[in-house]
PDB file of C-alpha atoms in Angstrom:
ATOM      1  CA  ASP A  24      32.600  -0.184  18.383  1.00  0.00           C
ATOM      2  CA  THR A  25      29.359   1.153  19.820  1.00  0.00           C
ATOM      3  CA  ALA A  26      27.604   3.463  17.356  1.00  0.00           C
ATOM      4  CA  VAL A  27      25.146   5.174  19.720  1.00  0.00           C
ATOM      5  CA  SER A  28      25.769   4.855  23.435  1.00  0.00           C
ATOM      6  CA  GLN A  29      23.752   6.028  26.405  1.00  0.00           C
ATOM      7  CA  THR A  30      24.554   6.333  30.082  1.00  0.00           C
ATOM      8  CA  PRO A  31      23.315   5.216  32.449  1.00  0.00           C
ATOM      9  CA  LYS A  32      21.494   2.092  31.328  1.00  0.00           C
ATOM     10  CA  TYR A  33      19.316   2.095  34.433  1.00  0.00           C
ATOM     11  CA  LEU A  34      18.339   5.045  36.573  1.00  0.00           C
ATOM     12  CA  VAL A  35      16.237   4.780  39.726  1.00  0.00           C
ATOM     13  CA  THR A  36      15.425   7.979  41.560  1.00  0.00           C
ATOM     14  CA  GLN A  37      12.924   9.686  43.814  1.00  0.00           C
ATOM     15  CA  MET A  38      10.175  12.049  42.742  1.00  0.00           C
ATOM     16  CA  GLY A  39      11.298  15.647  42.662  1.00  0.00           C
ATOM     17  CA  ASN A  40      14.928  14.905  41.867  1.00  0.00           C
ATOM     18  CA  ASP A  41      16.847  16.216  38.852  1.00  0.00           C
ATOM     19  CA  LYS A  42      18.667  13.748  36.622  1.00  0.00           C
ATOM     20  CA  SER A  43      20.551  13.626  33.325  1.00  0.00           C
ATOM     21  CA  ILE A  44      20.941  11.001  30.647  1.00  0.00           C
ATOM     22  CA  LYS A  45      23.887  11.223  28.296  1.00  0.00           C
ATOM     23  CA  CYS A  46      24.060  10.166  24.661  1.00  0.00           C
ATOM     24  CA  GLU A  47      27.018   9.957  22.340  1.00  0.00           C
ATOM     25  CA  GLN A  48      27.304   8.825  18.728  1.00  0.00           C
ATOM     26  CA  ASN A  49      30.510   8.050  16.875  1.00  0.00           C
ATOM     27  CA  LEU A  50      28.953   7.799  13.422  1.00  0.00           C
ATOM     28  CA  GLY A  51      29.673  11.372  12.380  1.00  0.00           C
ATOM     29  CA  HIS A  52      25.942  12.073  12.025  1.00  0.00           C
ATOM     30  CA  ASP A  53      24.579  15.603  12.105  1.00  0.00           C
ATOM     31  CA  THR A  54      21.174  14.874  13.644  1.00  0.00           C
ATOM     32  CA  MET A  55      20.324  13.369  17.023  1.00  0.00           C
ATOM     33  CA  TYR A  56      17.021  12.509  18.679  1.00  0.00           C
ATOM     34  CA  TRP A  57      15.439  11.582  21.964  1.00  0.00           C
ATOM     35  CA  TYR A  58      12.485   9.181  22.034  1.00  0.00           C
ATOM     36  CA  LYS A  59      10.396   8.023  24.977  1.00  0.00           C
ATOM     37  CA  GLN A  60       8.889   4.540  25.240  1.00  0.00           C
ATOM     38  CA  ASP A  61       6.238   4.305  27.908  1.00  0.00           C
ATOM     39  CA  SER A  62       4.829   1.282  29.708  1.00  0.00           C
ATOM     40  CA  LYS A  63       2.445   0.618  26.819  1.00  0.00           C
ATOM     41  CA  LYS A  64       5.498   0.326  24.575  1.00  0.00           C
ATOM     42  CA  PHE A  65       4.654   3.250  22.306  1.00  0.00           C
ATOM     43  CA  LEU A  66       7.736   5.075  21.043  1.00  0.00           C
ATOM     44  CA  LYS A  67       7.341   8.835  20.724  1.00  0.00           C
ATOM     45  CA  ILE A  68       9.740  11.478  19.516  1.00  0.00           C
ATOM     46  CA  MET A  69      10.623  14.107  22.091  1.00  0.00           C
ATOM     47  CA  PHE A  70      13.374  16.207  20.566  1.00  0.00           C
ATOM     48  CA  SER A  71      15.600  16.409  17.551  1.00  0.00           C
ATOM     49  CA  TYR A  72      18.790  18.389  17.067  1.00  0.00           C
ATOM     50  CA  ASN A  73      20.460  19.078  13.748  1.00  0.00           C
ATOM     51  CA  ASN A  74      23.990  20.460  13.919  1.00  0.00           C
ATOM     52  CA  LYS A  75      23.424  21.383  17.556  1.00  0.00           C
ATOM     53  CA  GLU A  76      20.214  23.283  16.795  1.00  0.00           C
ATOM     54  CA  LEU A  77      16.826  22.223  18.097  1.00  0.00           C
ATOM     55  CA  ILE A  78      14.520  21.341  15.199  1.00  0.00           C
ATOM     56  CA  ILE A  79      11.822  19.238  16.846  1.00  0.00           C
ATOM     57  CA  ASN A  80      10.222  19.759  20.237  1.00  0.00           C
ATOM     58  CA  GLU A  81       7.119  17.609  20.517  1.00  0.00           C
ATOM     59  CA  THR A  82       5.239  19.471  23.267  1.00  0.00           C
ATOM     60  CA  VAL A  83       7.411  17.977  25.925  1.00  0.00           C
ATOM     61  CA  PRO A  84       7.101  19.592  29.388  1.00  0.00           C
ATOM     62  CA  ASN A  85       9.758  22.218  29.952  1.00  0.00           C
ATOM     63  CA  ARG A  86      11.081  20.105  32.817  1.00  0.00           C
ATOM     64  CA  PHE A  87      12.857  18.252  30.017  1.00  0.00           C
ATOM     65  CA  SER A  88      15.793  20.153  28.569  1.00  0.00           C
ATOM     66  CA  PRO A  89      18.021  18.690  25.897  1.00  0.00           C
ATOM     67  CA  LYS A  90      21.531  19.986  25.529  1.00  0.00           C
ATOM     68  CA  SER A  91      23.848  19.409  22.597  1.00  0.00           C
ATOM     69  CA  PRO A  92      27.409  20.515  23.375  1.00  0.00           C
ATOM     70  CA  ASP A  93      28.576  19.257  19.990  1.00  0.00           C
ATOM     71  CA  LYS A  94      27.274  17.207  17.066  1.00  0.00           C
ATOM     72  CA  ALA A  95      28.288  13.929  18.694  1.00  0.00           C
ATOM     73  CA  HIS A  96      26.440  14.455  21.975  1.00  0.00           C
ATOM     74  CA  LEU A  97      22.843  15.056  22.960  1.00  0.00           C
ATOM     75  CA  ASN A  98      22.116  14.955  26.668  1.00  0.00           C
ATOM     76  CA  LEU A  99      18.713  15.002  28.314  1.00  0.00           C
ATOM     77  CA  HIS A 100      18.235  16.767  31.612  1.00  0.00           C
ATOM     78  CA  ILE A 101      15.022  16.266  33.559  1.00  0.00           C
ATOM     79  CA  ASN A 102      14.023  18.533  36.435  1.00  0.00           C
ATOM     80  CA  SER A 103      11.570  17.749  39.215  1.00  0.00           C
ATOM     81  CA  LEU A 104      10.999  14.161  38.165  1.00  0.00           C
ATOM     82  CA  GLU A 105       7.453  12.822  38.314  1.00  0.00           C
ATOM     83  CA  LEU A 106       6.091   9.289  38.478  1.00  0.00           C
ATOM     84  CA  GLY A 107       4.852   9.610  34.903  1.00  0.00           C
ATOM     85  CA  ASP A 108       8.381  10.166  33.676  1.00  0.00           C
ATOM     86  CA  SER A 109       9.138   6.502  34.292  1.00  0.00           C
ATOM     87  CA  ALA A 110       9.890   5.049  30.871  1.00  0.00           C
ATOM     88  CA  VAL A 111      12.688   3.890  28.613  1.00  0.00           C
ATOM     89  CA  TYR A 112      14.423   6.764  26.855  1.00  0.00           C
ATOM     90  CA  PHE A 113      16.164   6.126  23.559  1.00  0.00           C
ATOM     91  CA  CYS A 114      18.696   8.296  21.857  1.00  0.00           C
ATOM     92  CA  ALA A 115      19.132   8.030  18.086  1.00  0.00           C
ATOM     93  CA  SER A 116      21.175   9.639  15.352  1.00  0.00           C
ATOM     94  CA  SER A 117      21.055   9.952  11.587  1.00  0.00           C
ATOM     95  CA  GLN A 118      22.760  11.703   8.726  1.00  0.00           C
ATOM     96  CA  VAL A 119      20.205  13.831   6.989  1.00  0.00           C
ATOM     97  CA  VAL A 120      20.325  13.884   3.223  1.00  0.00           C
ATOM     98  CA  LEU A 121      18.013  16.586   1.947  1.00  0.00           C
ATOM     99  CA  ARG A 122      15.897  15.401  -0.951  1.00  0.00           C
ATOM    100  CA  GLY A 123      17.648  12.086  -0.592  1.00  0.00           C
ATOM    101  CA  PRO A 124      16.262   8.574  -0.308  1.00  0.00           C
ATOM    102  CA  GLY A 125      15.744   8.678   3.414  1.00  0.00           C
ATOM    103  CA  ASN A 126      17.554   8.844   6.696  1.00  0.00           C
ATOM    104  CA  GLU A 127      18.178   5.653   8.581  1.00  0.00           C
ATOM    105  CA  GLN A 128      18.157   6.282  12.300  1.00  0.00           C
ATOM    106  CA  PHE A 129      20.506   4.413  14.584  1.00  0.00           C
ATOM    107  CA  PHE A 130      19.241   3.901  18.103  1.00  0.00           C
ATOM    108  CA  GLY A 131      21.071   3.536  21.371  1.00  0.00           C
ATOM    109  CA  PRO A 132      20.360   0.722  23.844  1.00  0.00           C
ATOM    110  CA  GLY A 133      18.016   2.824  25.950  1.00  0.00           C
ATOM    111  CA  THR A 134      17.961   4.151  29.504  1.00  0.00           C
ATOM    112  CA  ARG A 135      15.317   2.710  31.796  1.00  0.00           C
ATOM    113  CA  LEU A 136      14.222   5.469  34.176  1.00  0.00           C
ATOM    114  CA  THR A 137      12.210   4.526  37.239  1.00  0.00           C
ATOM    115  CA  VAL A 138      10.805   7.293  39.406  1.00  0.00           C
ATOM    116  CA  LEU A 139       9.718   6.194  42.869  1.00  0.00           C
TER     117      LEU A 139
ATOM    118  CA  ASP B  13       2.458  11.492   7.809  1.00  0.00           C
ATOM    119  CA  ALA B  14       0.086   8.745   6.692  1.00  0.00           C
ATOM    120  CA  LYS B  15      -1.101   6.262   9.274  1.00  0.00           C
ATOM    121  CA  THR B  16      -0.396   2.556   9.012  1.00  0.00           C
ATOM    122  CA  THR B  17      -2.298  -0.545  10.038  1.00  0.00           C
ATOM    123  CA  GLN B  18      -0.520  -3.739  10.980  1.00  0.00           C
ATOM    124  CA  PRO B  19      -1.697  -7.006  12.535  1.00  0.00           C
ATOM    125  CA  THR B  20      -1.112  -7.094  16.263  1.00  0.00           C
ATOM    126  CA  SER B  21       0.835 -10.330  16.221  1.00  0.00           C
ATOM    127  CA  MET B  22       1.892 -13.242  14.091  1.00  0.00           C
ATOM    128  CA  ASP B  23       3.801 -16.483  14.460  1.00  0.00           C
ATOM    129  CA  CYS B  24       6.326 -17.879  12.068  1.00  0.00           C
ATOM    130  CA  ALA B  25       8.198 -21.176  11.880  1.00  0.00           C
ATOM    131  CA  GLU B  26      11.969 -21.027  12.022  1.00  0.00           C
ATOM    132  CA  GLY B  27      13.520 -21.333   8.591  1.00  0.00           C
ATOM    133  CA  ARG B  28      10.365 -20.283   6.785  1.00  0.00           C
ATOM    134  CA  ALA B  29       9.667 -16.932   5.200  1.00  0.00           C
ATOM    135  CA  ALA B  30       7.824 -14.401   7.323  1.00  0.00           C
ATOM    136  CA  ASN B  31       5.501 -12.056   5.424  1.00  0.00           C
ATOM    137  CA  LEU B  32       4.509  -8.978   7.406  1.00  0.00           C
ATOM    138  CA  PRO B  33       1.699  -6.898   5.907  1.00  0.00           C
ATOM    139  CA  CYS B  34       1.148  -3.175   6.342  1.00  0.00           C
ATOM    140  CA  ASN B  35      -1.731  -1.056   5.089  1.00  0.00           C
ATOM    141  CA  HIS B  36      -1.160   2.621   4.375  1.00  0.00           C
ATOM    142  CA  SER B  37      -4.141   3.537   2.230  1.00  0.00           C
ATOM    143  CA  THR B  38      -3.753   7.300   2.770  1.00  0.00           C
ATOM    144  CA  ILE B  39      -0.110   7.420   1.712  1.00  0.00           C
ATOM    145  CA  SER B  40       0.777  10.355  -0.485  1.00  0.00           C
ATOM    146  CA  GLY B  41       3.118  10.436  -3.422  1.00  0.00           C
ATOM    147  CA  ASN B  42       6.151  11.757  -1.580  1.00  0.00           C
ATOM    148  CA  GLU B  43       5.921   9.469   1.447  1.00  0.00           C
ATOM    149  CA  TYR B  44       8.354   6.637   1.932  1.00  0.00           C
ATOM    150  CA  VAL B  45       7.631   3.311   3.617  1.00  0.00           C
ATOM    151  CA  TYR B  46      10.095   2.420   6.374  1.00  0.00           C
ATOM    152  CA  TRP B  47      10.421  -0.740   8.418  1.00  0.00           C
ATOM    153  CA  TYR B  48      12.113  -0.918  11.802  1.00  0.00           C
ATOM    154  CA  ARG B  49      12.138  -3.648  14.388  1.00  0.00           C
ATOM    155  CA  GLN B  50      12.694  -3.722  18.121  1.00  0.00           C
ATOM    156  CA  ILE B  51      14.063  -6.822  19.742  1.00  0.00           C
ATOM    157  CA  HIS B  52      13.144  -7.132  23.404  1.00  0.00           C
ATOM    158  CA  SER B  53      15.023  -4.661  25.637  1.00  0.00           C
ATOM    159  CA  GLN B  54      16.942  -3.146  22.731  1.00  0.00           C
ATOM    160  CA  GLY B  55      16.657   0.024  20.696  1.00  0.00           C
ATOM    161  CA  PRO B  56      14.806  -0.042  17.381  1.00  0.00           C
ATOM    162  CA  GLN B  57      16.785  -1.195  14.368  1.00  0.00           C
ATOM    163  CA  TYR B  58      16.351  -0.012  10.798  1.00  0.00           C
ATOM    164  CA  ILE B  59      15.485  -2.770   8.325  1.00  0.00           C
ATOM    165  CA  ILE B  60      14.613  -1.290   4.963  1.00  0.00           C
ATOM    166  CA  HIS B  61      12.701   1.476   3.210  1.00  0.00           C
ATOM    167  CA  GLY B  62      11.237   2.213  -0.206  1.00  0.00           C
ATOM    168  CA  LEU B  63       9.173   4.663  -2.219  1.00  0.00           C
ATOM    169  CA  LYS B  64       7.495   2.683  -4.976  1.00  0.00           C
ATOM    170  CA  ASN B  65       9.898   0.050  -6.235  1.00  0.00           C
ATOM    171  CA  ASN B  66      10.501  -3.219  -4.455  1.00  0.00           C
ATOM    172  CA  GLU B  67      13.652  -3.216  -2.390  1.00  0.00           C
ATOM    173  CA  THR B  68      15.950  -5.912  -1.049  1.00  0.00           C
ATOM    174  CA  ASN B  69      18.885  -5.848   1.293  1.00  0.00           C
ATOM    175  CA  GLU B  70      20.748  -8.355   3.428  1.00  0.00           C
ATOM    176  CA  MET B  71      18.022  -8.366   6.044  1.00  0.00           C
ATOM    177  CA  ALA B  72      14.744  -8.367   4.146  1.00  0.00           C
ATOM    178  CA  SER B  73      12.718  -7.564   1.063  1.00  0.00           C
ATOM    179  CA  LEU B  74      10.070  -4.882   0.781  1.00  0.00           C
ATOM    180  CA  ILE B  75       7.228  -5.337  -1.669  1.00  0.00           C
ATOM    181  CA  ILE B  76       5.098  -2.240  -2.298  1.00  0.00           C
ATOM    182  CA  THR B  77       1.856  -2.598  -4.253  1.00  0.00           C
ATOM    183  CA  GLU B  78       1.473  -0.635  -7.446  1.00  0.00           C
ATOM    184  CA  ASP B  79      -1.081   1.723  -5.882  1.00  0.00           C
ATOM    185  CA  ARG B  80       1.245   2.049  -2.855  1.00  0.00           C
ATOM    186  CA  LYS B  81      -1.622   1.519  -0.444  1.00  0.00           C
ATOM    187  CA  SER B  82      -0.015  -1.493   1.161  1.00  0.00           C
ATOM    188  CA  SER B  83       3.321  -3.204   1.501  1.00  0.00           C
ATOM    189  CA  THR B  84       4.802  -6.451   2.742  1.00  0.00           C
ATOM    190  CA  LEU B  85       8.065  -6.984   4.558  1.00  0.00           C
ATOM    191  CA  ILE B  86       9.543 -10.380   3.843  1.00  0.00           C
ATOM    192  CA  LEU B  87      12.096 -12.043   6.105  1.00  0.00           C
ATOM    193  CA  PRO B  88      13.234 -14.834   3.773  1.00  0.00           C
ATOM    194  CA  HIS B  89      14.442 -17.356   6.343  1.00  0.00           C
ATOM    195  CA  ALA B  90      13.239 -16.423   9.790  1.00  0.00           C
ATOM    196  CA  THR B  91      15.432 -17.325  12.757  1.00  0.00           C
ATOM    197  CA  LEU B  92      14.703 -17.223  16.479  1.00  0.00           C
ATOM    198  CA  ARG B  93      16.676 -13.980  16.626  1.00  0.00           C
ATOM    199  CA  ASP B  94      14.102 -12.348  14.360  1.00  0.00           C
ATOM    200  CA  THR B  95      11.539 -12.461  17.171  1.00  0.00           C
ATOM    201  CA  ALA B  96      10.724  -8.773  17.679  1.00  0.00           C
ATOM    202  CA  VAL B  97       8.150  -6.037  17.237  1.00  0.00           C
ATOM    203  CA  TYR B  98       8.141  -4.840  13.631  1.00  0.00           C
ATOM    204  CA  TYR B  99       7.080  -1.302  12.833  1.00  0.00           C
ATOM    205  CA  CYS B 100       5.861  -0.057   9.480  1.00  0.00           C
ATOM    206  CA  ILE B 101       6.191   3.725   9.209  1.00  0.00           C
ATOM    207  CA  VAL B 102       5.368   6.075   6.381  1.00  0.00           C
ATOM    208  CA  ARG B 103       6.875   9.519   6.311  1.00  0.00           C
ATOM    209  CA  VAL B 104       7.835  12.346   4.080  1.00  0.00           C
ATOM    210  CA  ASP B 105      11.506  12.963   3.622  1.00  0.00           C
ATOM    211  CA  SER B 106      11.555  16.571   4.632  1.00  0.00           C
ATOM    212  CA  ASN B 107      13.093  18.746   7.278  1.00  0.00           C
ATOM    213  CA  ASP B 108      10.870  16.978   9.800  1.00  0.00           C
ATOM    214  CA  TYR B 109      13.063  14.002  10.524  1.00  0.00           C
ATOM    215  CA  LYS B 110      11.019  12.277  13.192  1.00  0.00           C
ATOM    216  CA  LEU B 111       9.749   8.707  13.050  1.00  0.00           C
ATOM    217  CA  SER B 112       6.187   8.140  14.260  1.00  0.00           C
ATOM    218  CA  PHE B 113       5.932   4.619  15.622  1.00  0.00           C
ATOM    219  CA  GLY B 114       2.633   2.791  15.911  1.00  0.00           C
ATOM    220  CA  ALA B 115       1.931  -0.387  17.860  1.00  0.00           C
ATOM    221  CA  GLY B 116       3.688  -2.595  15.318  1.00  0.00           C
ATOM    222  CA  THR B 117       3.407  -6.352  14.808  1.00  0.00           C
ATOM    223  CA  THR B 118       4.812  -8.688  17.421  1.00  0.00           C
ATOM    224  CA  VAL B 119       6.453 -11.492  15.468  1.00  0.00           C
ATOM    225  CA  THR B 120       7.312 -14.690  17.286  1.00  0.00           C
ATOM    226  CA  VAL B 121       9.531 -17.154  15.476  1.00  0.00           C
ATOM    227  CA  ARG B 122       9.066 -20.679  16.796  1.00  0.00           C
ATOM    228  CA  ALA B 123      11.474 -23.564  16.519  1.00  0.00           C
TER     229      ALA B 123
END
C-alpha cells in the first residue's frame, strides 16, 4: 500500500501553461506539505496544510496555489509556468503531536516537472 | 532553527559501520536533531530523531554529545542500498512543522 502518492510522476510542458500535481496520503495524517527540489538538489518547503488550513507559505510566487479538498489530499496548481519552475516537487505528510517528541514526515516519490 | 554542518561526502565499505557526523553548535535546548536520507530519485525518508539521549531503532543509532553541539548517525552494517544523501536537521517542535534541509552528506557504500 502506497502511503503518499503523487501524480503524475513526470510532467513536461511549455512555458506559460497551467498544470496541476496531485498528492494523496492514506496514513490518516492531519498535516501535508509541498517541497521543491531544484537542480542543485536543495529541498525547500513551499507550503504546509494542517487540517485543510494553510499554515506555512514560504514566500512562494502566487502563481503556485495549493488546494486541500480534504485532509488526505493536497494538490498543487501552477499558473503561467516558467523555466525556473523546473524541479522535482515532493509531497509529504505527518501527524502532528503538539508538545510531543516530533513529527516524522512521510514523503511521496516526487513529480519531475520540466518546463520547456 | 539551528544550522548544521555535515561533510560533503564519505565512503563506507559494505558490512562495516558508517558513522556520519553532524555539527550543530548553535542548537538550543528545545531543538531536536532529526536525520533523513534520500536515495537517488526517491523522496526523503525519515531515519531517527532525538533530543538529548542516544536513540536506536531498526535503521540506525543516534549519538548526541552531552553538550548537544554535535551528533553522529551510525548505520551499524552498511549495505549497498544505504547509498544516499543523509540530512541532519535540527528544529523546534512547534507549530512550525517544516523541515529545513541543507546539502547533506553523500554516502557511498562500496562492495
